Every structure is written in C-alpha cells, then in structure tokens.
Amino acid sequence: MIGNRGADGCNVVTIKEIAEMQALADEWLRGGSRIGCVPTMGALHEGHVSLVHRARELSERVVVSIFVNPIQFGPQEDYKSYPRPFERDLSLCEENGADAVFIPAPEEMYAVDFQTHVAVEELTTVLCGATRPGHFQGVTTVVAKLFNIMKPNVAVFGAKDYQQAVVIKRMVRDLNFDINIVVAPTVREPSGLAVSSRNNYLSEQEKVEAATLYQALCLGESMIQKGERTAEKIKKAMHHLFDAVPSSRIDYIEIVDADTLQPMETIHKAVLLALAVFIGPARLIDNKVVEI
Ligand code: AMP
C-alpha cells in the first residue's frame, strides 16, 4: 500500500496488488461499510469525477480503479499511446473523495497462463461490438475481475458508454453478481462534446469539429420529436452533417432499440441514437436516448 506520500503527493490509499485490495475491501465490509466502485482507464476528467461523486452518495467507501486494460484493445488500436497521467489521476481521486485507488500492473491482472474470459453474446454483436471485435469480451472479463477484487455493493458507470453499461448489467444479471449497477449521465463540454480521455488526441480545431457528434444526436432527436419515424431518413440527415467536417470518418451511425440494442427501422418505442466517428486520430463515441 502506498499512502501518505508527503507534502507534494497525495494521501489517498494507492493499491497495486490484488490481495491487498481484497483485504482492504474485506475490512471495510466487516466494519459495515458499503463499497462503491468506479472502474476507469485513467486520464481522469469531469466525467469520471461525476461518477466518483455518485459513488460517494451511494456508499461509505469509494474505490476507483485505474487500469488500461490490454485485452479490450484491438491490435491496431491505441493501447500503447493511451494517456497515463497517473500522478494527476491520484490527486483528482483524492480531491474528489475516493478512499482508495486500485492501480494494478497488467502482469498483476493477467498471469502469463491466463485463459478465462467472460462473454455476453448477442448484445455485443452490434454497434461498437460490430466494429471492435473482442472489445466487449475484454471489458466484461476485466470488470468481472475488478468486481471480485474491489468487492463493491454498487458500481457506477457512465451513460457515455451506453452499450458497455447495458452489457455489464446483463453480465451482472446472468452471472448473479450481487452488485447494484448505477448509470450516471454523460458530462459534456459547453459545445456539447462528450468529455473523453481520447479528446486529448484532438487539436483545438478538431475539438470544435468534434462537437458535430452531439449536433448530429440533437438533429436526430428533434426529427423524432417532430414526428419522423423512419430510421433511415434520420440516419441520412445525421450522416449529412459530417459532410462539412473534413477531419471526420464515420464508423457507424445507428438507431436501435434502447433495451435490446437491435436495429429499429420504424421508430415505435424509446430508441438509442448512437454513433462512432473518427475525428482526426481519435475514435469518438456518443449517444442519446430518445423516448416517444
Ligand atoms: P474510461 O476510463 O473511458 O474507460 O471510462 C470509465 C468510466 O467513465 C465509464 O463508465 C465511462 O462510461 C465513464 N465516462 C467516460 N466519459 C464520461 C463522460 N463524459 N460522462 C460520464 N461518464 C463518463
């Protein structure tokens, strides 16, 4: 355990070893505390901070995990370049009321002969699952491990990664984890751009252009609110907005059932508008649920 790191450092308890995290969680639980956890990959921002605050409201002890999970990245993706400002992250955790930060090395989480995975099947074949094969299996495997390590009563995830939250809820239900999954709203910049660690990859100009993701979601929402029910027409209009954004490359723009994530051609109930778009070097995702 690393704590009390002196005048310049911060005092939040920082744990690198699984056994030590489990022992601390046991101690908290024995003392009658509820544990709230916030799994993250670090490079913390206002979005993560909002989850820490939510966890704080729901539990006496809060643990944030910071782990850039190698098995959820594809071979061409940004695992190596993913930002890792760990000192700053620890300060943010402390300032925002976390009791502990679990920050394991990859070797601590994955033994060389590791061979067990958790896979949620249908829900991961669509949206990001269709274009990032293996991604969600990496996510559910690490989250299952983190649940067994941090032993939370409550785990808080962001609506920004809507599909991830749906997949984790299904894993928790199907495998009977005794954990309450709470989904907190997406934190946005004034421009509407969803705050994201990957926004670090954007130039100032690209940041301005990236607000088009949110504008496209708002356009889709207003078309539905005005009575449009044909998903194809709405998707076309959303696509069209990116014609004026030279740095953009659309991965997908989809309209799906907000519960099952299956494509919906004629809108007849609550839908999820979801998109993934490359802006320059960054693959950004965003979504909006629209009730009718
Ligand atoms: P990440 O570090 O990107 O894996 O994200 C860790 C958690 O923070 C996930 O539950 C995300 O959904 C959540 N999160 C990321 N960005 C935001 C945001 N802008 N608003 C709310 N939650 C977010």
Short mmCIF file of C-alpha atoms and ligand atoms in Angstrom, two decimals:
data_model
loop_
_atom_site.label_atom_id
_atom_site.label_comp_id
_atom_site.label_asym_id
_atom_site.label_seq_id
_atom_site.Cartn_x
_atom_site.Cartn_y
_atom_site.Cartn_z
CA MET A 1 0.00 0.00 0.00
CA ILE A 2 1.28 3.45 -0.88
CA GLY A 3 -0.22 6.23 1.19
CA ASN A 4 0.75 9.45 2.85
CA ARG A 5 3.21 10.32 0.10
CA GLY A 6 4.33 13.60 1.61
CA ALA A 7 3.81 17.29 1.05
CA ASP A 8 3.76 17.26 -2.76
CA GLY A 9 1.96 13.96 -3.19
CA CYS A 10 -1.49 12.99 -2.06
CA ASN A 11 -2.74 10.79 0.71
CA VAL A 12 -5.31 8.62 -0.98
CA VAL A 13 -4.55 4.94 -0.36
CA THR A 14 -3.00 3.58 -3.55
CA ILE A 15 -3.03 -0.18 -4.02
CA LYS A 16 -1.26 -2.16 -6.71
CA GLU A 17 -1.78 -5.71 -5.51
CA ILE A 18 -4.97 -7.73 -5.85
CA ALA A 19 -4.64 -9.48 -2.47
CA GLU A 20 -4.16 -6.16 -0.73
CA MET A 21 -7.22 -4.64 -2.38
CA GLN A 22 -9.31 -7.68 -1.43
CA ALA A 23 -8.09 -7.47 2.19
CA LEU A 24 -8.99 -3.77 2.41
CA ALA A 25 -12.43 -4.43 0.89
CA ASP A 26 -13.00 -7.25 3.42
CA GLU A 27 -12.02 -4.93 6.25
CA TRP A 28 -14.46 -2.26 5.05
CA LEU A 29 -17.28 -4.78 4.63
CA ARG A 30 -16.63 -6.27 8.09
CA GLY A 31 -16.86 -2.75 9.50
CA GLY A 32 -20.35 -2.43 7.99
CA SER A 33 -19.42 -0.05 5.14
CA ARG A 34 -20.94 -0.31 1.69
CA ILE A 35 -18.37 -0.13 -1.09
CA GLY A 36 -18.91 1.88 -4.25
CA CYS A 37 -16.52 1.34 -7.14
CA VAL A 38 -15.74 3.33 -10.28
CA PRO A 39 -13.80 1.33 -12.88
CA THR A 40 -11.77 3.57 -15.21
CA MET A 41 -8.79 3.52 -17.54
CA GLY A 42 -7.43 6.73 -16.01
CA ALA A 43 -6.69 10.05 -17.71
CA LEU A 44 -9.46 11.18 -15.43
CA HIS A 45 -11.77 14.06 -16.32
CA GLU A 46 -15.04 15.65 -15.22
CA GLY A 47 -16.99 12.63 -16.47
CA HIS A 48 -15.07 10.25 -14.19
CA VAL A 49 -15.29 12.74 -11.32
CA SER A 50 -19.09 12.80 -11.61
CA LEU A 51 -19.08 9.00 -11.20
CA VAL A 52 -16.91 9.26 -8.07
CA HIS A 53 -19.38 11.76 -6.60
CA ARG A 54 -22.29 9.45 -7.39
CA ALA A 55 -20.47 6.51 -5.78
CA ARG A 56 -19.79 8.72 -2.74
CA GLU A 57 -23.53 9.44 -2.40
CA LEU A 58 -24.36 5.74 -2.50
CA SER A 59 -21.67 4.20 -0.29
CA GLU A 60 -19.46 4.84 2.72
CA ARG A 61 -16.27 3.74 0.92
CA VAL A 62 -15.30 4.58 -2.64
CA VAL A 63 -12.62 2.88 -4.67
CA VAL A 64 -11.57 3.99 -8.14
CA SER A 65 -9.72 1.53 -10.34
CA ILE A 66 -7.28 2.82 -12.93
CA PHE A 67 -6.27 0.14 -15.39
CA VAL A 68 -5.63 0.47 -19.11
CA ASN A 69 -6.92 -2.98 -19.95
CA PRO A 70 -4.83 -4.51 -22.77
CA ILE A 71 -7.39 -7.20 -23.69
CA GLN A 72 -10.09 -4.72 -24.70
CA PHE A 73 -7.91 -3.05 -27.36
CA GLY A 74 -7.59 -4.33 -30.91
CA PRO A 75 -4.11 -4.77 -32.40
CA GLN A 76 -4.37 -1.52 -34.41
CA GLU A 77 -5.84 0.47 -31.53
CA ASP A 78 -4.35 2.96 -29.08
CA TYR A 79 -3.33 0.74 -26.13
CA LYS A 80 0.28 1.93 -26.18
CA SER A 81 -0.48 5.61 -26.72
CA TYR A 82 -3.44 5.79 -24.32
CA PRO A 83 -2.70 8.68 -21.90
CA ARG A 84 -1.43 7.64 -18.46
CA PRO A 85 -1.13 10.77 -16.27
CA PHE A 86 -1.18 8.69 -13.08
CA GLU A 87 0.03 11.31 -10.57
CA ARG A 88 -2.63 13.77 -11.70
CA ASP A 89 -5.24 11.00 -11.58
CA LEU A 90 -4.36 10.16 -7.97
CA SER A 91 -4.70 13.81 -6.97
CA LEU A 92 -8.10 14.02 -8.66
CA CYS A 93 -9.26 10.88 -6.83
CA GLU A 94 -8.18 12.30 -3.53
CA GLU A 95 -9.68 15.75 -4.13
CA ASN A 96 -12.99 14.15 -5.02
CA GLY A 97 -13.34 11.92 -2.00
CA ALA A 98 -12.13 8.49 -3.12
CA ASP A 99 -10.87 6.36 -0.22
CA ALA A 100 -8.63 4.18 -2.35
CA VAL A 101 -7.29 3.83 -5.87
CA PHE A 102 -6.63 0.36 -7.24
CA ILE A 103 -3.96 0.68 -9.91
CA PRO A 104 -2.55 -2.72 -10.84
CA ALA A 105 0.14 -3.52 -13.42
CA PRO A 106 -1.01 -5.60 -16.41
CA GLU A 107 1.09 -8.56 -15.10
CA GLU A 108 -0.81 -8.41 -11.80
CA MET A 109 -4.14 -8.72 -13.61
CA TYR A 110 -3.14 -11.24 -16.28
CA ALA A 111 -0.87 -14.14 -15.43
CA VAL A 112 1.07 -15.48 -18.42
CA ASP A 113 -1.19 -18.56 -18.48
CA PHE A 114 -4.45 -16.60 -18.06
CA GLN A 115 -7.18 -18.37 -20.04
CA THR A 116 -10.63 -17.50 -18.69
CA HIS A 117 -12.95 -14.95 -20.29
CA VAL A 118 -16.47 -13.66 -19.74
CA ALA A 119 -18.53 -13.02 -22.87
CA VAL A 120 -22.00 -11.51 -23.20
CA GLU A 121 -23.21 -12.80 -26.56
CA GLU A 122 -25.91 -11.02 -28.59
CA LEU A 123 -25.67 -7.54 -27.10
CA THR A 124 -22.04 -7.33 -28.19
CA THR A 125 -22.59 -8.13 -31.88
CA VAL A 126 -23.94 -4.64 -32.69
CA LEU A 127 -22.71 -1.01 -32.54
CA CYS A 128 -19.14 -0.90 -31.15
CA GLY A 129 -19.13 -4.70 -30.91
CA ALA A 130 -19.53 -4.96 -34.69
CA THR A 131 -16.52 -2.77 -35.45
CA ARG A 132 -14.31 -3.66 -32.44
CA PRO A 133 -14.23 -7.48 -32.34
CA GLY A 134 -13.25 -8.81 -28.92
CA HIS A 135 -13.60 -5.40 -27.27
CA PHE A 136 -16.57 -6.22 -25.06
CA GLN A 137 -15.19 -9.61 -24.07
CA GLY A 138 -12.15 -7.71 -22.81
CA VAL A 139 -14.40 -5.30 -20.93
CA THR A 140 -16.63 -7.90 -19.28
CA THR A 141 -13.64 -10.03 -18.34
CA VAL A 142 -11.82 -7.17 -16.64
CA VAL A 143 -14.96 -5.83 -14.98
CA ALA A 144 -15.79 -9.30 -13.59
CA LYS A 145 -12.24 -9.48 -12.22
CA LEU A 146 -12.47 -5.97 -10.77
CA PHE A 147 -15.76 -6.87 -9.07
CA ASN A 148 -14.08 -9.88 -7.42
CA ILE A 149 -11.17 -7.68 -6.35
CA MET A 150 -12.89 -4.50 -5.14
CA LYS A 151 -15.97 -6.36 -3.81
CA PRO A 152 -18.36 -3.45 -4.43
CA ASN A 153 -22.01 -3.25 -3.41
CA VAL A 154 -22.51 -0.56 -6.05
CA ALA A 155 -20.60 0.08 -9.28
CA VAL A 156 -21.03 3.33 -11.20
CA PHE A 157 -20.65 3.55 -14.98
CA GLY A 158 -21.24 6.40 -17.44
CA ALA A 159 -24.10 6.68 -19.95
CA LYS A 160 -21.48 7.90 -22.44
CA ASP A 161 -20.62 4.21 -22.95
CA TYR A 162 -24.26 3.15 -23.17
CA GLN A 163 -23.63 -0.24 -24.78
CA GLN A 164 -20.98 -1.02 -22.19
CA ALA A 165 -23.45 -0.28 -19.38
CA VAL A 166 -26.13 -2.48 -20.98
CA VAL A 167 -23.62 -5.32 -21.46
CA ILE A 168 -22.36 -5.08 -17.87
CA LYS A 169 -25.89 -5.04 -16.49
CA ARG A 170 -26.61 -8.22 -18.47
CA MET A 171 -23.43 -9.89 -17.21
CA VAL A 172 -24.36 -8.97 -13.63
CA ARG A 173 -27.86 -10.36 -14.08
CA ASP A 174 -26.82 -13.52 -15.93
CA LEU A 175 -23.96 -14.40 -13.58
CA ASN A 176 -25.74 -13.28 -10.37
CA PHE A 177 -23.20 -10.75 -9.19
CA ASP A 178 -24.75 -9.19 -6.08
CA ILE A 179 -23.89 -5.66 -7.23
CA ASN A 180 -26.11 -2.69 -7.99
CA ILE A 181 -25.12 -1.15 -11.34
CA VAL A 182 -25.76 2.59 -11.49
CA VAL A 183 -25.50 4.56 -14.73
CA ALA A 184 -24.70 8.27 -14.43
CA PRO A 185 -25.38 10.89 -17.13
CA THR A 186 -22.81 11.96 -19.74
CA VAL A 187 -20.80 15.04 -18.81
CA ARG A 188 -20.31 17.40 -21.76
CA GLU A 189 -18.23 20.40 -22.71
CA PRO A 190 -20.21 23.64 -23.30
CA SER A 191 -20.08 22.78 -27.05
CA GLY A 192 -21.93 19.52 -26.36
CA LEU A 193 -18.82 17.40 -26.97
CA ALA A 194 -18.84 14.49 -24.51
CA VAL A 195 -15.83 14.74 -22.22
CA SER A 196 -13.45 11.85 -23.00
CA SER A 197 -9.86 10.82 -22.33
CA ARG A 198 -9.48 10.48 -26.11
CA ASN A 199 -10.26 14.21 -26.55
CA ASN A 200 -6.60 14.58 -25.53
CA TYR A 201 -5.72 13.44 -29.06
CA LEU A 202 -7.58 16.36 -30.68
CA SER A 203 -6.20 19.71 -31.85
CA GLU A 204 -8.20 22.83 -30.95
CA GLN A 205 -9.72 22.85 -34.45
CA GLU A 206 -10.62 19.14 -34.24
CA LYS A 207 -12.26 19.76 -30.85
CA VAL A 208 -14.54 22.30 -32.47
CA GLU A 209 -15.33 19.84 -35.28
CA ALA A 210 -15.93 17.02 -32.78
CA ALA A 211 -18.98 18.88 -31.45
CA THR A 212 -20.67 17.66 -34.66
CA LEU A 213 -21.25 14.29 -32.94
CA TYR A 214 -23.55 15.94 -30.41
CA GLN A 215 -25.15 18.14 -33.08
CA ALA A 216 -25.99 15.00 -35.07
CA LEU A 217 -27.61 13.41 -32.00
CA CYS A 218 -29.64 16.56 -31.37
CA LEU A 219 -30.71 16.67 -35.02
CA GLY A 220 -31.88 13.04 -34.82
CA GLU A 221 -33.74 13.75 -31.60
CA SER A 222 -35.52 16.79 -32.99
CA MET A 223 -36.57 14.89 -36.15
CA ILE A 224 -38.12 12.19 -33.95
CA GLN A 225 -39.79 14.79 -31.75
CA LYS A 226 -41.28 16.39 -34.89
CA GLY A 227 -42.80 13.05 -35.85
CA GLU A 228 -40.26 11.40 -38.19
CA ARG A 229 -40.37 7.64 -37.64
CA THR A 230 -38.24 6.25 -40.49
CA ALA A 231 -34.83 5.48 -39.05
CA GLU A 232 -33.14 5.54 -42.48
CA LYS A 233 -34.17 9.17 -43.11
CA ILE A 234 -32.90 10.26 -39.71
CA LYS A 235 -29.58 8.43 -40.12
CA LYS A 236 -29.12 10.02 -43.56
CA ALA A 237 -29.64 13.51 -42.14
CA MET A 238 -27.17 12.76 -39.33
CA HIS A 239 -24.59 11.43 -41.83
CA HIS A 240 -25.06 14.56 -43.92
CA LEU A 241 -23.88 16.84 -41.09
CA PHE A 242 -20.40 15.28 -41.30
CA ASP A 243 -20.03 16.23 -44.98
CA ALA A 244 -18.88 19.65 -43.75
CA VAL A 245 -16.27 18.12 -41.39
CA PRO A 246 -13.16 17.17 -43.39
CA SER A 247 -11.39 15.57 -40.41
CA SER A 248 -14.26 13.10 -39.86
CA ARG A 249 -14.65 9.47 -40.86
CA ILE A 250 -17.86 7.78 -39.77
CA ASP A 251 -17.55 4.34 -38.20
CA TYR A 252 -21.30 3.97 -37.60
CA ILE A 253 -24.47 5.94 -37.04
CA GLU A 254 -27.26 3.69 -35.75
CA ILE A 255 -30.76 3.86 -34.37
CA VAL A 256 -31.50 0.88 -32.15
CA ASP A 257 -34.00 -0.33 -29.56
CA ALA A 258 -32.79 1.28 -26.31
CA ASP A 259 -33.24 -2.02 -24.41
CA THR A 260 -32.17 -4.75 -26.83
CA LEU A 261 -29.79 -2.64 -28.99
CA GLN A 262 -31.30 -4.27 -32.08
CA PRO A 263 -31.74 -2.01 -35.15
CA MET A 264 -35.16 -0.38 -35.44
CA GLU A 265 -36.41 0.57 -38.91
CA THR A 266 -39.64 2.25 -37.88
CA ILE A 267 -39.45 4.00 -34.56
CA HIS A 268 -42.23 2.81 -32.26
CA LYS A 269 -40.66 2.99 -28.81
CA ALA A 270 -37.66 4.51 -26.99
CA VAL A 271 -34.58 4.41 -29.20
CA LEU A 272 -30.89 4.88 -28.74
CA LEU A 273 -29.21 7.15 -31.26
CA ALA A 274 -25.59 6.02 -31.24
CA LEU A 275 -22.57 6.97 -33.27
CA ALA A 276 -18.85 6.38 -33.51
CA VAL A 277 -16.85 8.80 -35.63
CA PHE A 278 -13.14 9.30 -36.12
CA ILE A 279 -12.19 12.97 -35.80
CA GLY A 280 -8.57 13.14 -36.92
CA PRO A 281 -6.76 10.45 -34.90
CA ALA A 282 -9.47 9.92 -32.27
CA ARG A 283 -12.35 7.47 -32.46
CA LEU A 284 -15.13 9.19 -30.51
CA ILE A 285 -18.46 7.74 -29.44
CA ASP A 286 -21.63 9.35 -28.18
CA ASN A 287 -25.32 8.54 -27.82
CA LYS A 288 -28.72 9.85 -26.79
CA VAL A 289 -31.83 8.01 -25.70
CA VAL A 290 -35.00 9.43 -27.26
CA GLU A 291 -38.35 8.49 -25.75
CA ILE A 292 -41.50 8.75 -27.85
P1 AMP B 1 -12.96 5.01 -19.35
O1 AMP B 1 -11.88 5.49 -18.44
O2 AMP B 1 -13.07 5.77 -20.62
O3 AMP B 1 -12.95 3.52 -19.51
O4 AMP B 1 -14.34 5.34 -18.59
C1 AMP B 1 -14.56 4.93 -17.29
C2 AMP B 1 -16.00 5.25 -16.92
O5 AMP B 1 -16.23 6.64 -17.06
C3 AMP B 1 -17.01 4.54 -17.82
O6 AMP B 1 -18.10 4.09 -17.03
C4 AMP B 1 -17.44 5.64 -18.76
O7 AMP B 1 -18.74 5.46 -19.27
C5 AMP B 1 -17.39 6.83 -17.83
N1 AMP B 1 -17.29 8.08 -18.60
C6 AMP B 1 -16.39 8.37 -19.59
N2 AMP B 1 -16.65 9.59 -20.10
C7 AMP B 1 -17.74 10.07 -19.43
C8 AMP B 1 -18.50 11.27 -19.51
N3 AMP B 1 -18.21 12.24 -20.38
N4 AMP B 1 -19.55 11.43 -18.67
C9 AMP B 1 -19.87 10.44 -17.78
N5 AMP B 1 -19.18 9.29 -17.65
C10 AMP B 1 -18.14 9.11 -18.47
#
